XYZ file of C-alpha atoms in Angstrom:
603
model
C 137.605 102.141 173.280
C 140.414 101.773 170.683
C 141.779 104.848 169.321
C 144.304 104.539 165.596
C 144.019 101.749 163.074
C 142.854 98.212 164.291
C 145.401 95.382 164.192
C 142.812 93.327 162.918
C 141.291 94.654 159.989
C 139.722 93.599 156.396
C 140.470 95.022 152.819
C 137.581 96.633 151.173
C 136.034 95.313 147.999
C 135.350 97.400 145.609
C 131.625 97.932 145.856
C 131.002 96.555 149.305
C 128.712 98.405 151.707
C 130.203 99.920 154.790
C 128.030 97.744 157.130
C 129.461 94.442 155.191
C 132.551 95.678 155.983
C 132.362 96.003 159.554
C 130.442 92.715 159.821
C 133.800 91.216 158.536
C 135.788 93.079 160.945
C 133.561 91.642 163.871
C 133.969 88.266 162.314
C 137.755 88.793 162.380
C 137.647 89.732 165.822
C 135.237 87.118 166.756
C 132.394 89.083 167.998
C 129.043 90.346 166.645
C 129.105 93.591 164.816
C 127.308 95.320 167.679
C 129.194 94.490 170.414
C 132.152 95.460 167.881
C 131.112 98.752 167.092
C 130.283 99.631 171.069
C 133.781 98.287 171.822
C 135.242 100.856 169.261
C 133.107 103.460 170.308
C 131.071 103.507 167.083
C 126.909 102.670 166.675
C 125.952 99.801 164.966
C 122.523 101.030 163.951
C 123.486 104.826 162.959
C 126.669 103.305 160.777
C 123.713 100.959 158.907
C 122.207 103.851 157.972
C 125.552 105.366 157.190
C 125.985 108.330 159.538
C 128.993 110.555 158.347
C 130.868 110.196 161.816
C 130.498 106.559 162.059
C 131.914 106.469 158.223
C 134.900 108.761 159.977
C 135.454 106.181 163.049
C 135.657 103.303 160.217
C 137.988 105.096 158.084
C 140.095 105.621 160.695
C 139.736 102.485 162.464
C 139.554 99.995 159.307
C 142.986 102.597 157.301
C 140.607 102.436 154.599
C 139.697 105.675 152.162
C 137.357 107.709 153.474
C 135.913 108.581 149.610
C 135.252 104.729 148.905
C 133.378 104.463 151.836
C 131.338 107.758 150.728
C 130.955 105.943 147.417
C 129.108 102.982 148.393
C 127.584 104.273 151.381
C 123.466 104.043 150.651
C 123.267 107.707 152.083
C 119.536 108.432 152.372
C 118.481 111.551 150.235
C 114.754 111.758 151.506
C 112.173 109.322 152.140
C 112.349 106.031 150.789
C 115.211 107.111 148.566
C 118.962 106.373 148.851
C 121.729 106.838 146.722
C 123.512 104.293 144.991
C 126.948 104.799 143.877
C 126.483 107.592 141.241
C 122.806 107.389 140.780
C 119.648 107.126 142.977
C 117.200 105.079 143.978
C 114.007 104.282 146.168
C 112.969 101.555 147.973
C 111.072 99.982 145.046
C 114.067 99.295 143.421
C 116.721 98.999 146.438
C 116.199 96.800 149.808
C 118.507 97.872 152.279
C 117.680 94.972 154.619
C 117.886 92.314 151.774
C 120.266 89.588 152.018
C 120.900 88.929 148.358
C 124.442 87.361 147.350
C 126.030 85.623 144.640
C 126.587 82.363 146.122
C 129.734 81.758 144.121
C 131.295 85.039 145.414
C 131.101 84.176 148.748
C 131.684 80.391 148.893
C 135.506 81.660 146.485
C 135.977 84.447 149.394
C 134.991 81.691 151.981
C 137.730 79.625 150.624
C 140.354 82.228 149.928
C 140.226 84.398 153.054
C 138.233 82.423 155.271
C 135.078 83.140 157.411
C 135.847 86.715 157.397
C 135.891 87.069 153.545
C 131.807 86.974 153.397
C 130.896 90.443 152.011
C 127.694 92.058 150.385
C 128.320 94.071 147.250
C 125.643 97.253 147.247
C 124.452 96.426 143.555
C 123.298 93.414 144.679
C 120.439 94.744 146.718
C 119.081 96.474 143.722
C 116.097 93.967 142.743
C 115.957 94.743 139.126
C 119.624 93.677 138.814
C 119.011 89.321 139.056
C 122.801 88.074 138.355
C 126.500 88.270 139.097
C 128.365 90.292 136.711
C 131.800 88.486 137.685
C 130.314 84.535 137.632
C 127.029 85.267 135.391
C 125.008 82.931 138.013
C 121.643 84.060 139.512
C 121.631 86.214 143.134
C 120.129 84.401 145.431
C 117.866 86.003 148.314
C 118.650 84.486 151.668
C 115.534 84.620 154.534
C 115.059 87.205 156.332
C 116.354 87.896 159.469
C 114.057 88.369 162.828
C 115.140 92.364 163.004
C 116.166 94.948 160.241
C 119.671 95.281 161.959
C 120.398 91.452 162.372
C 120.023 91.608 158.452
C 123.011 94.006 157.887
C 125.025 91.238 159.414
C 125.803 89.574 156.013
C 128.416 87.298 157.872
C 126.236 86.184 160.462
C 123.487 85.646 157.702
C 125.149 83.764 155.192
C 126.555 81.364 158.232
C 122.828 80.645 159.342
C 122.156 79.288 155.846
C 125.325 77.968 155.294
C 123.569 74.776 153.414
C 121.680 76.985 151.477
C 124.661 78.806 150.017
C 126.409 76.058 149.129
C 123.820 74.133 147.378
C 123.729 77.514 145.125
C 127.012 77.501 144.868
C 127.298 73.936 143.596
C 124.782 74.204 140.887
C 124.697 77.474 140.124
C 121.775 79.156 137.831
C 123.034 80.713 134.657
C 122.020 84.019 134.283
C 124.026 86.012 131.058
C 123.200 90.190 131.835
C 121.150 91.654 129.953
C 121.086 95.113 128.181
C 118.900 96.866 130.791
C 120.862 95.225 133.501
C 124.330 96.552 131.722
C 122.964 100.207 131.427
C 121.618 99.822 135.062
C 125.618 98.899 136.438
C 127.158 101.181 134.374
C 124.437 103.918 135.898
C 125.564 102.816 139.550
C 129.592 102.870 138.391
C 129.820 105.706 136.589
C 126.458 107.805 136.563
C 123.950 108.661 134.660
C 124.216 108.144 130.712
C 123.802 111.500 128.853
C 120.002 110.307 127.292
C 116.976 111.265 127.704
C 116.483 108.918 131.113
C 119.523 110.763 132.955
C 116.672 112.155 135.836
C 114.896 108.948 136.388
C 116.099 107.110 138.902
C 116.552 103.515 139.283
C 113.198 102.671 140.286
C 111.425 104.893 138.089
C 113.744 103.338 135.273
C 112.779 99.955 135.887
C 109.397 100.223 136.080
C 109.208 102.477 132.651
C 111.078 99.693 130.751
C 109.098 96.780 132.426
C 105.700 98.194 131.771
C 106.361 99.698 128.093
C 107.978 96.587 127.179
C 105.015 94.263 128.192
C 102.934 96.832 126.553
C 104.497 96.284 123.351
C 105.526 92.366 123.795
C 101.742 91.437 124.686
C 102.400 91.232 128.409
C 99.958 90.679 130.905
C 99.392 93.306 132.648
C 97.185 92.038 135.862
C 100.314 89.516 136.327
C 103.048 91.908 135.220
C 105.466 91.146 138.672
C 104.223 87.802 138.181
C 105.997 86.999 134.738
C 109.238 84.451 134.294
C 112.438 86.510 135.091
C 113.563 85.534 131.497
C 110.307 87.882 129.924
C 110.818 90.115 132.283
C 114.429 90.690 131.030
C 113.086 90.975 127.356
C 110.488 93.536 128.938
C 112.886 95.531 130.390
C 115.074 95.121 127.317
C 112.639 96.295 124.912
C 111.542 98.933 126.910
C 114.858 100.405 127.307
C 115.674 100.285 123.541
C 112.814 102.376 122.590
C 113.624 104.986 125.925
C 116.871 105.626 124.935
C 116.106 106.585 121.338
C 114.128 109.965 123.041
C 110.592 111.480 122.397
C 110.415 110.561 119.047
C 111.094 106.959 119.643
C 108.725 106.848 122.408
C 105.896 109.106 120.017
C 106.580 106.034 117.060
C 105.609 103.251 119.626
C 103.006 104.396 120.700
C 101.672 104.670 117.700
C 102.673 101.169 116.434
C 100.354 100.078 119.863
C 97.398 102.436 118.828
C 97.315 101.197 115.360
C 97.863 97.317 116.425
C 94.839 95.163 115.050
C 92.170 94.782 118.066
C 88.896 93.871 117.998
C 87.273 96.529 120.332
C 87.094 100.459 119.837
C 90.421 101.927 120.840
C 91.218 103.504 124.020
C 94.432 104.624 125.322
C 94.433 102.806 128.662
C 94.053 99.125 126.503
C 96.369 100.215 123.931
C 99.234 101.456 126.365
C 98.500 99.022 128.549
C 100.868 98.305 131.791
C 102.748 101.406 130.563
C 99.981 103.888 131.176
C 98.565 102.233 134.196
C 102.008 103.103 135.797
C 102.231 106.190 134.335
C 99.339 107.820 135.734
C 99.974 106.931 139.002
C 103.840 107.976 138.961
C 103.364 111.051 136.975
C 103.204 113.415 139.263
C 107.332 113.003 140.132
C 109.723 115.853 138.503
C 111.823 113.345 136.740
C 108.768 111.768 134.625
C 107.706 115.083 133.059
C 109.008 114.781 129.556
C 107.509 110.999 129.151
C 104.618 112.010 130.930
C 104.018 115.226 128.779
C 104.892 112.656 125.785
C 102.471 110.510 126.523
C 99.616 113.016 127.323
C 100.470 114.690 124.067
C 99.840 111.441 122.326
C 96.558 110.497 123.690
C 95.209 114.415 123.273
C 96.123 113.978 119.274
C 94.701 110.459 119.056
C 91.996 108.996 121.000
C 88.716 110.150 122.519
C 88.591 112.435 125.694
C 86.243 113.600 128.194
C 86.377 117.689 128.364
C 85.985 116.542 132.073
C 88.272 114.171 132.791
C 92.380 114.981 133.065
C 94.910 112.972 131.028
C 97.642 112.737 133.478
C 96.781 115.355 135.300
C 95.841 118.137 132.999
C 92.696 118.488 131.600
C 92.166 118.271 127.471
C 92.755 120.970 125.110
C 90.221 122.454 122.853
C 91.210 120.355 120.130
C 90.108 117.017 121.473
C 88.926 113.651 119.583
C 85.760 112.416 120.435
C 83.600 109.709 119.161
C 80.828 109.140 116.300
C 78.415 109.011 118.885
C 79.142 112.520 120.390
C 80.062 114.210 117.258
C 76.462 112.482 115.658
C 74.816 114.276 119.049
C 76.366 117.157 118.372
C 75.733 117.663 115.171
C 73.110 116.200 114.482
C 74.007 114.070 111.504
C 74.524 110.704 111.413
C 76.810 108.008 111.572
C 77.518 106.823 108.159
C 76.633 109.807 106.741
C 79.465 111.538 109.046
C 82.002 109.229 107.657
C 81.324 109.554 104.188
C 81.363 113.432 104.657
C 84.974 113.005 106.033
C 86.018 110.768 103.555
C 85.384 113.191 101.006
C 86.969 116.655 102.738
C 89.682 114.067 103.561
C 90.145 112.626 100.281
C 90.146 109.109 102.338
C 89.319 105.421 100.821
C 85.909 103.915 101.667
C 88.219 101.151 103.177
C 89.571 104.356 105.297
C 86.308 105.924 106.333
C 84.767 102.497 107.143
C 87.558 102.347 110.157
C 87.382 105.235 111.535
C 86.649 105.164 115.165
C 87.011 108.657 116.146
C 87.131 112.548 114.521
C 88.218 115.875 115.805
C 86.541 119.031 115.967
C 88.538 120.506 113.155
C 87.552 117.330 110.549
C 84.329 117.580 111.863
C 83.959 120.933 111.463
C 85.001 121.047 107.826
C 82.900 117.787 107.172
C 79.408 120.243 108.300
C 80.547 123.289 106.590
C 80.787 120.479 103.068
C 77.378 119.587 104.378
C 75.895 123.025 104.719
C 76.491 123.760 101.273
C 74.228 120.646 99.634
C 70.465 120.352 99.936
C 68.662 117.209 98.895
C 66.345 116.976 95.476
C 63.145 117.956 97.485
C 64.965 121.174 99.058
C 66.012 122.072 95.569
C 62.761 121.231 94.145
C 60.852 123.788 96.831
C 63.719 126.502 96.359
C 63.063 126.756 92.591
C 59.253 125.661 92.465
C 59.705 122.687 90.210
C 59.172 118.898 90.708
C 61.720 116.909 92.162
C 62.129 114.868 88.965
C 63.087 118.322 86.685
C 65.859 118.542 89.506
C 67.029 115.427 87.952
C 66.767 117.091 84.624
C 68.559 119.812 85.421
C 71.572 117.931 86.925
C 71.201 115.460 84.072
C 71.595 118.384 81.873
C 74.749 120.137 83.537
C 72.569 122.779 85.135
C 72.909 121.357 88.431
C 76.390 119.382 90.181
C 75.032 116.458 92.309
C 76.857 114.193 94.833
C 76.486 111.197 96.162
C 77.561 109.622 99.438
C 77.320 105.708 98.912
C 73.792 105.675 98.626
C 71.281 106.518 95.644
C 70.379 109.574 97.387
C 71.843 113.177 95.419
C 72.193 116.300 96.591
C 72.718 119.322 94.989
C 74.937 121.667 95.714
C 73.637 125.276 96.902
C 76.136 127.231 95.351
C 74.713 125.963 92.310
C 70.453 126.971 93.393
C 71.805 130.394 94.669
C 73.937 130.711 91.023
C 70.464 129.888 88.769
C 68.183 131.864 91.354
C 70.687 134.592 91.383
C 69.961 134.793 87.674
C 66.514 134.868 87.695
C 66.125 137.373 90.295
C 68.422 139.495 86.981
C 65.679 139.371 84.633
C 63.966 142.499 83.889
C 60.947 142.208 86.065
C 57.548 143.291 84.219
C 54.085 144.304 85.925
C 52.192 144.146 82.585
C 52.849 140.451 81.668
C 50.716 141.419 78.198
C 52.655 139.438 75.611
C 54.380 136.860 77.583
C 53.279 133.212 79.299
C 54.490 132.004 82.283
C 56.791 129.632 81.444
C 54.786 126.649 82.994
C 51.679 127.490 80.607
C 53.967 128.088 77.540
C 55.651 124.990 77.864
C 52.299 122.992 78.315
C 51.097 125.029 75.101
C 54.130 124.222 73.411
C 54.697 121.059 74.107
C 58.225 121.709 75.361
C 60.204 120.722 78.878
C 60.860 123.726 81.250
C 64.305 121.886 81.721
C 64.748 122.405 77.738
C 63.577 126.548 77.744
C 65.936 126.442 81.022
C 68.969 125.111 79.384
C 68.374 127.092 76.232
C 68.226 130.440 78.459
C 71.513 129.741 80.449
C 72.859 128.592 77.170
C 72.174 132.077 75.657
C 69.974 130.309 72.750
C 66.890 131.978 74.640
C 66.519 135.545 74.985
C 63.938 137.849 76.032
C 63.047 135.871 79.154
C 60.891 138.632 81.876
C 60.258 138.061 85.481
C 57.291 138.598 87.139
C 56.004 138.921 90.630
C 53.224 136.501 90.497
C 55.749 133.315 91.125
C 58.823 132.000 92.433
C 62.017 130.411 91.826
C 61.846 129.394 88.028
C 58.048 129.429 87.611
C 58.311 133.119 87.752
C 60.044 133.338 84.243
C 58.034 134.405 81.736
C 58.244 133.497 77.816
C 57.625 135.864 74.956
C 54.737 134.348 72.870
C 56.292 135.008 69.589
C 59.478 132.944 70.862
C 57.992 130.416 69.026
C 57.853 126.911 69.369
C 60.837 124.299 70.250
C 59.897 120.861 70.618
C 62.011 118.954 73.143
C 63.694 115.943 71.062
C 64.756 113.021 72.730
C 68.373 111.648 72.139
C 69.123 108.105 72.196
C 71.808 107.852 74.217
C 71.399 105.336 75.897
C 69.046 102.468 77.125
C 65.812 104.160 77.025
C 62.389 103.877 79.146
C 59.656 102.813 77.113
C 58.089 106.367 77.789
C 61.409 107.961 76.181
C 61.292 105.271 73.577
C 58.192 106.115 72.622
C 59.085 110.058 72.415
C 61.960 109.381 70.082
C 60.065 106.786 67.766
C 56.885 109.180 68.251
C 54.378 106.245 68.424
C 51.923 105.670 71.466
C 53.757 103.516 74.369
C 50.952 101.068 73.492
C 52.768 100.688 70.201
C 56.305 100.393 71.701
C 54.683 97.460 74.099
C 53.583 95.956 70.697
C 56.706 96.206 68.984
C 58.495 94.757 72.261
C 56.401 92.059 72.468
C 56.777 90.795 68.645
C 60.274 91.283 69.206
C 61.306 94.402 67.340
C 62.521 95.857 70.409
C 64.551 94.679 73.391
C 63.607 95.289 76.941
C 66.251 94.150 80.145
C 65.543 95.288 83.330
C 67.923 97.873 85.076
C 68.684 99.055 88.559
C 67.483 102.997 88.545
C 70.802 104.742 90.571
C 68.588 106.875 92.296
C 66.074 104.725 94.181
C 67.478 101.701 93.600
C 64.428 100.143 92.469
C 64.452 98.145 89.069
C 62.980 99.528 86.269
C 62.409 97.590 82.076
C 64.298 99.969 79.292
C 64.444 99.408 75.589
C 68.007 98.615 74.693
C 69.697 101.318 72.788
C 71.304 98.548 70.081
C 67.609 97.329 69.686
C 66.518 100.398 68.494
C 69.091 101.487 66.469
C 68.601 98.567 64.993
C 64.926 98.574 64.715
C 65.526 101.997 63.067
C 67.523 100.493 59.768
C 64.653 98.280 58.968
C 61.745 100.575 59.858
C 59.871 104.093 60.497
C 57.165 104.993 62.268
C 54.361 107.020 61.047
C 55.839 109.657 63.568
C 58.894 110.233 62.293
C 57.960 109.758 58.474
C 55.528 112.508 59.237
C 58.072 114.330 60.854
C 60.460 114.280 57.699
C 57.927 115.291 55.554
C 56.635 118.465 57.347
C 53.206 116.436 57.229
C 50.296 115.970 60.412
C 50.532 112.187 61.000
C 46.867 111.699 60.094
C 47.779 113.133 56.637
C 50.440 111.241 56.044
C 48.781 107.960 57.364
C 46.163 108.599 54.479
C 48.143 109.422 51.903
C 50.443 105.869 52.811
C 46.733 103.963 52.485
C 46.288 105.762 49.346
C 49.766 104.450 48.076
C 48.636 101.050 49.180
C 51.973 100.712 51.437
C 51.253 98.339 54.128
C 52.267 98.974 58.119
C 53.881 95.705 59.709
C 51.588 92.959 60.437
C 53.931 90.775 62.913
C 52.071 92.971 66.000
C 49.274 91.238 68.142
C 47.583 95.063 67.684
C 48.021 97.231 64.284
C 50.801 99.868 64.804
C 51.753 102.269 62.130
C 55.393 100.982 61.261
C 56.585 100.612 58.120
C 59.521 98.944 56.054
C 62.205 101.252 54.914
C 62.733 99.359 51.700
C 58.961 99.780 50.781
C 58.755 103.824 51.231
C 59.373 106.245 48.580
C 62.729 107.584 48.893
C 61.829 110.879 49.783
C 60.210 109.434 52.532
C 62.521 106.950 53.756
C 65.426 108.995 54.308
C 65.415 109.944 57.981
C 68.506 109.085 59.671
C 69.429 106.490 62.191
């Protein structure tokens, strides 16, 4: 054994492993490493694996600093992970027994200092780094040798694929660095950048840029490892620009994936792709906590989860999304009908609601408490003892609000039944009903609507109304008989049914079926926005039109305080004739043959 420096010795590169180093010192001596190191009483295998005292022995054989050796040194920090310069690394990103070289490195050192000037450089066994950053050429990965120490022999490796190396060398594959591949070297020279990636080390970094870049660029995610090194670069790039920019960045993207078009119902392993399938089998390290919690965060707030199932390890919180199908099972209600409900708490397009794919408990929520305060025409009908139809009248007459949800089905709200019930349960309630009619008999008597005695009661025009206890919801009212009588009138408003038509004209509908047919009157056929089904009206221009030109005996009876059948003899007396141009005889008459104080109704 030797003791003090060696005569023959090499000059450290910078960045050159301690076991290159001593494979050029053999080669200087002309002997293999091992024999070298028992010679000066050092271990070949325990200085591969960089044991401080063999580092000692070299510094003190070789002169050279004992820090530099430290430095680039893969010192093993646990199991499968190393350290590499100023940042670590495990073995998916670093191969210690890897013979990877930049051909043009070595075949210039061959030249310049001979056999002795082959060297391996420690970044270029980290796999994710593919080039030179002195030549920009490609690494190249030389076979591997028969035992893991025989491979730490860089000299002896190179010189057993001699050809190799120098068909490399000669045509050399261009590789330019990349970003990632900058930020990865400038991690290994100088440490960790001060981001939000500082704890991740270089494995972990590589395979969160490679996977959330091909989630984003489209990648393939069965074939990821599989991909051209030139995608894998703009994977890696891409990934990287959105890590750096922090949680926020991150949140943004993965909402740009979520909302990407797709054809199938979302779900946040398709969506995140490569990135998530990584993720959730890598979470569980200290250093991918923030992305990790990031990510979990972002799939709790947006997509469907099983109360059952952990998200990266922790289970949902109570405020989960779940689908149509178990928010339709839950509540009961269906669907469309779901949708349309939280378009309308929402204040969301139809476009919006169409699309929607998933809900919350809180939007559900608020779309069944909306929906627990309507009742459709036939629960409003039995809660105030009318007929569905003078529902309709009362919501046609402002008594009642209504809604619709994209079909021709209304419901009423229930604040509105409780507001009118409310106010009948208020009248003074009577046992002796002596003096008063239920309001269904008066209004038979009378020949007026129980909408109209309704409206005129809540309009004030209508007092004096009792209750009493033989009835319920609005059928209890009861009517003073002198209250008199007030004929319901029908406004033309509108296109009108021939029913209504005949009401306002005050013929028989036979009549208005006459007049229709010789052409008086109009009649289209319209869609009825409650059922849907098509119905014939009389045209409101018709009619006001028909009314310039003519009166019926109805409303000239009307304007003279007369009974019709009066009236209609006293017109045969004054020999004024009724239109002929009807198929039957109906009792209509020209304007411009009528006395004057008969033909002034209004139009």
């Amino acid at each position: 054994m030797l003791t003090g420096q060696l005569a023959l010795s090499v000059t450290p590169l910078a960045g050159e492993t301690p076991a290159s180093i001593v494979s050029r010192m053999a080669a200087r001596n002309e002997t293999a490493p091992r024999v070298f190191c028992s010679d000066m009483g050092m271990r070949w295998p325990f200085l591969c694996s960089g044991h401080a005292d063999q580092l000692d022995l070299l510094s003190e054989l070789g002169g050279i600093d004992r820090s530099q050796l430290e430095r680039w040194n893969p010192e093993q920090k646990g199991i499968g992970r190393y350290r590499i310069g100023k940042t670590l690394s495990s073995t998916g990103a670093f191969r210690r027994t890897a013979t990877r070289i930049c051909p043009v490195c070595i075949e210039e050192a061959i030249a310049e200092r001979g056999i002795p000037g082959i060297h391996q450089l420690l970044e270029w066994n980290i796999l994710c780094l593919h080039g030179c950053a002195q030549h920009s050429v490609s690494l190249i990965e030389l076979p591997k040798a028969e035992t893991s120490h025989e491979a730490y022999d860089v000299v002896a490796q190179v010189l057993r694929h001699r050809d190799k190396v120098r068909r490399a060398a000669s045509e050399p594959a261009r590789h330019l660095p990349s970003v990632f591949e900058s930020y990865v070297r400038d991690r290994i020279f100088d440490g960790p950048q001060a981001d939000w990636l500082k704890g991740l080390e270089l494995t972990q970094l590589h395979r969160a840029c490679l996977t959330l870049g091909s989630a984003i660029l489209g990648g393939d995610a069965k074939f990821l490892f599989q991909e051209p090194l030139s995608r894998s670069q703009r994977y890696c790039d891409e990934g990287l620009r959105v890590l750096t920019g922090g949680y926020d960045s991150l949140a943004k993207r993965l909402e740009d994936l979520r909302c990407a078009p797709k054809d199938q119902r979302p779900y946040c392993s398709r969506d995140l792709g490569s990135f998530y399938s990584w993720l959730r089998t890598a979470y569980r390290n200290t250093e991918l906590v923030e992305i990790a919690d990031c990510v979990r965060s972002f799939v709790f707030e947006n997509y469907t989860t099983n109360p059952e199932k952990r998200i990266l390890g922790k289970p949902p919180p109570d405020r989960h999304r779940m689908s149509f199908d178990t928010a339709r099972i839950q509540s009961g209600v269906g669907v469309a009908l779901l949708k349309r409900l939280i378009a309308h708490v929402d204040q969301l397009q139809e476009g919006e609601a169409a699309q929607l794919t998933e809900t919350t408990p809180d939007q559900l929520a608020r779309a069944l408490e909306f929906w627990s305060g309507l009742c459709n025409l036939t629960a409003a009908a039995a809660a105030l003892q009318v007929r569905p139809v003078q529902v309709k009248a009362l919501i046609n007459r402002g008594l009642l609000r209504s809604i619709k949800f994209g079909t021709a089905l209304r419901y009423v709200y229930l604040e509105d039944l409780d507001r009118l019930t409310a106010a009948v349960s208020e009248l003074p309630k009577v046992d002796n009903s002596t003096g008063y009619l239920p309001i269904s008999q008066y209004c038979r008597e009378n020949g007026i609507g129980l909408v109209r005695i309704i409206q005129l009661w809540q309009n004030g025009e209508l007092e004096e109304l009792v209750r009493s206890g033989g009835g319920e919801g609005l059928r209890s009212i009861h009517v003073p008989c002198k209250a008199g009588s007030v004929r319901t009138q029908q406004n033309l408003l509108g296109d009108l049914t021939p029913a209504e038509t005949a009401r306002y004209l005050q013929i028989g509908i036979s009549s208005v079926r006459a007049l229709r047919d010789a052409g008086f009157l109009q009649q289209i056929v319209r869609q009825n926005p409650d059922t849907n089904h098509h119905h014939a009206v009389i045209t409101q221009d018709s009619i006001r039109a028909f009314e310039t030109r003519y009166l019926t005996l109805g409303q000239i009876a009307e304007g003279a305080k007369i009974a019709p059948i009066h009236m209609a003899r006293k017109l045969d007396r004054a020999e004024i004739p009724a239109v002929e141009e009807t198929a039957c005889f109906v009792r209509v008459y020209r304007r411009d043959l009528l006395p004057a104080e008969l033909s002034g109704r209004q139009t």
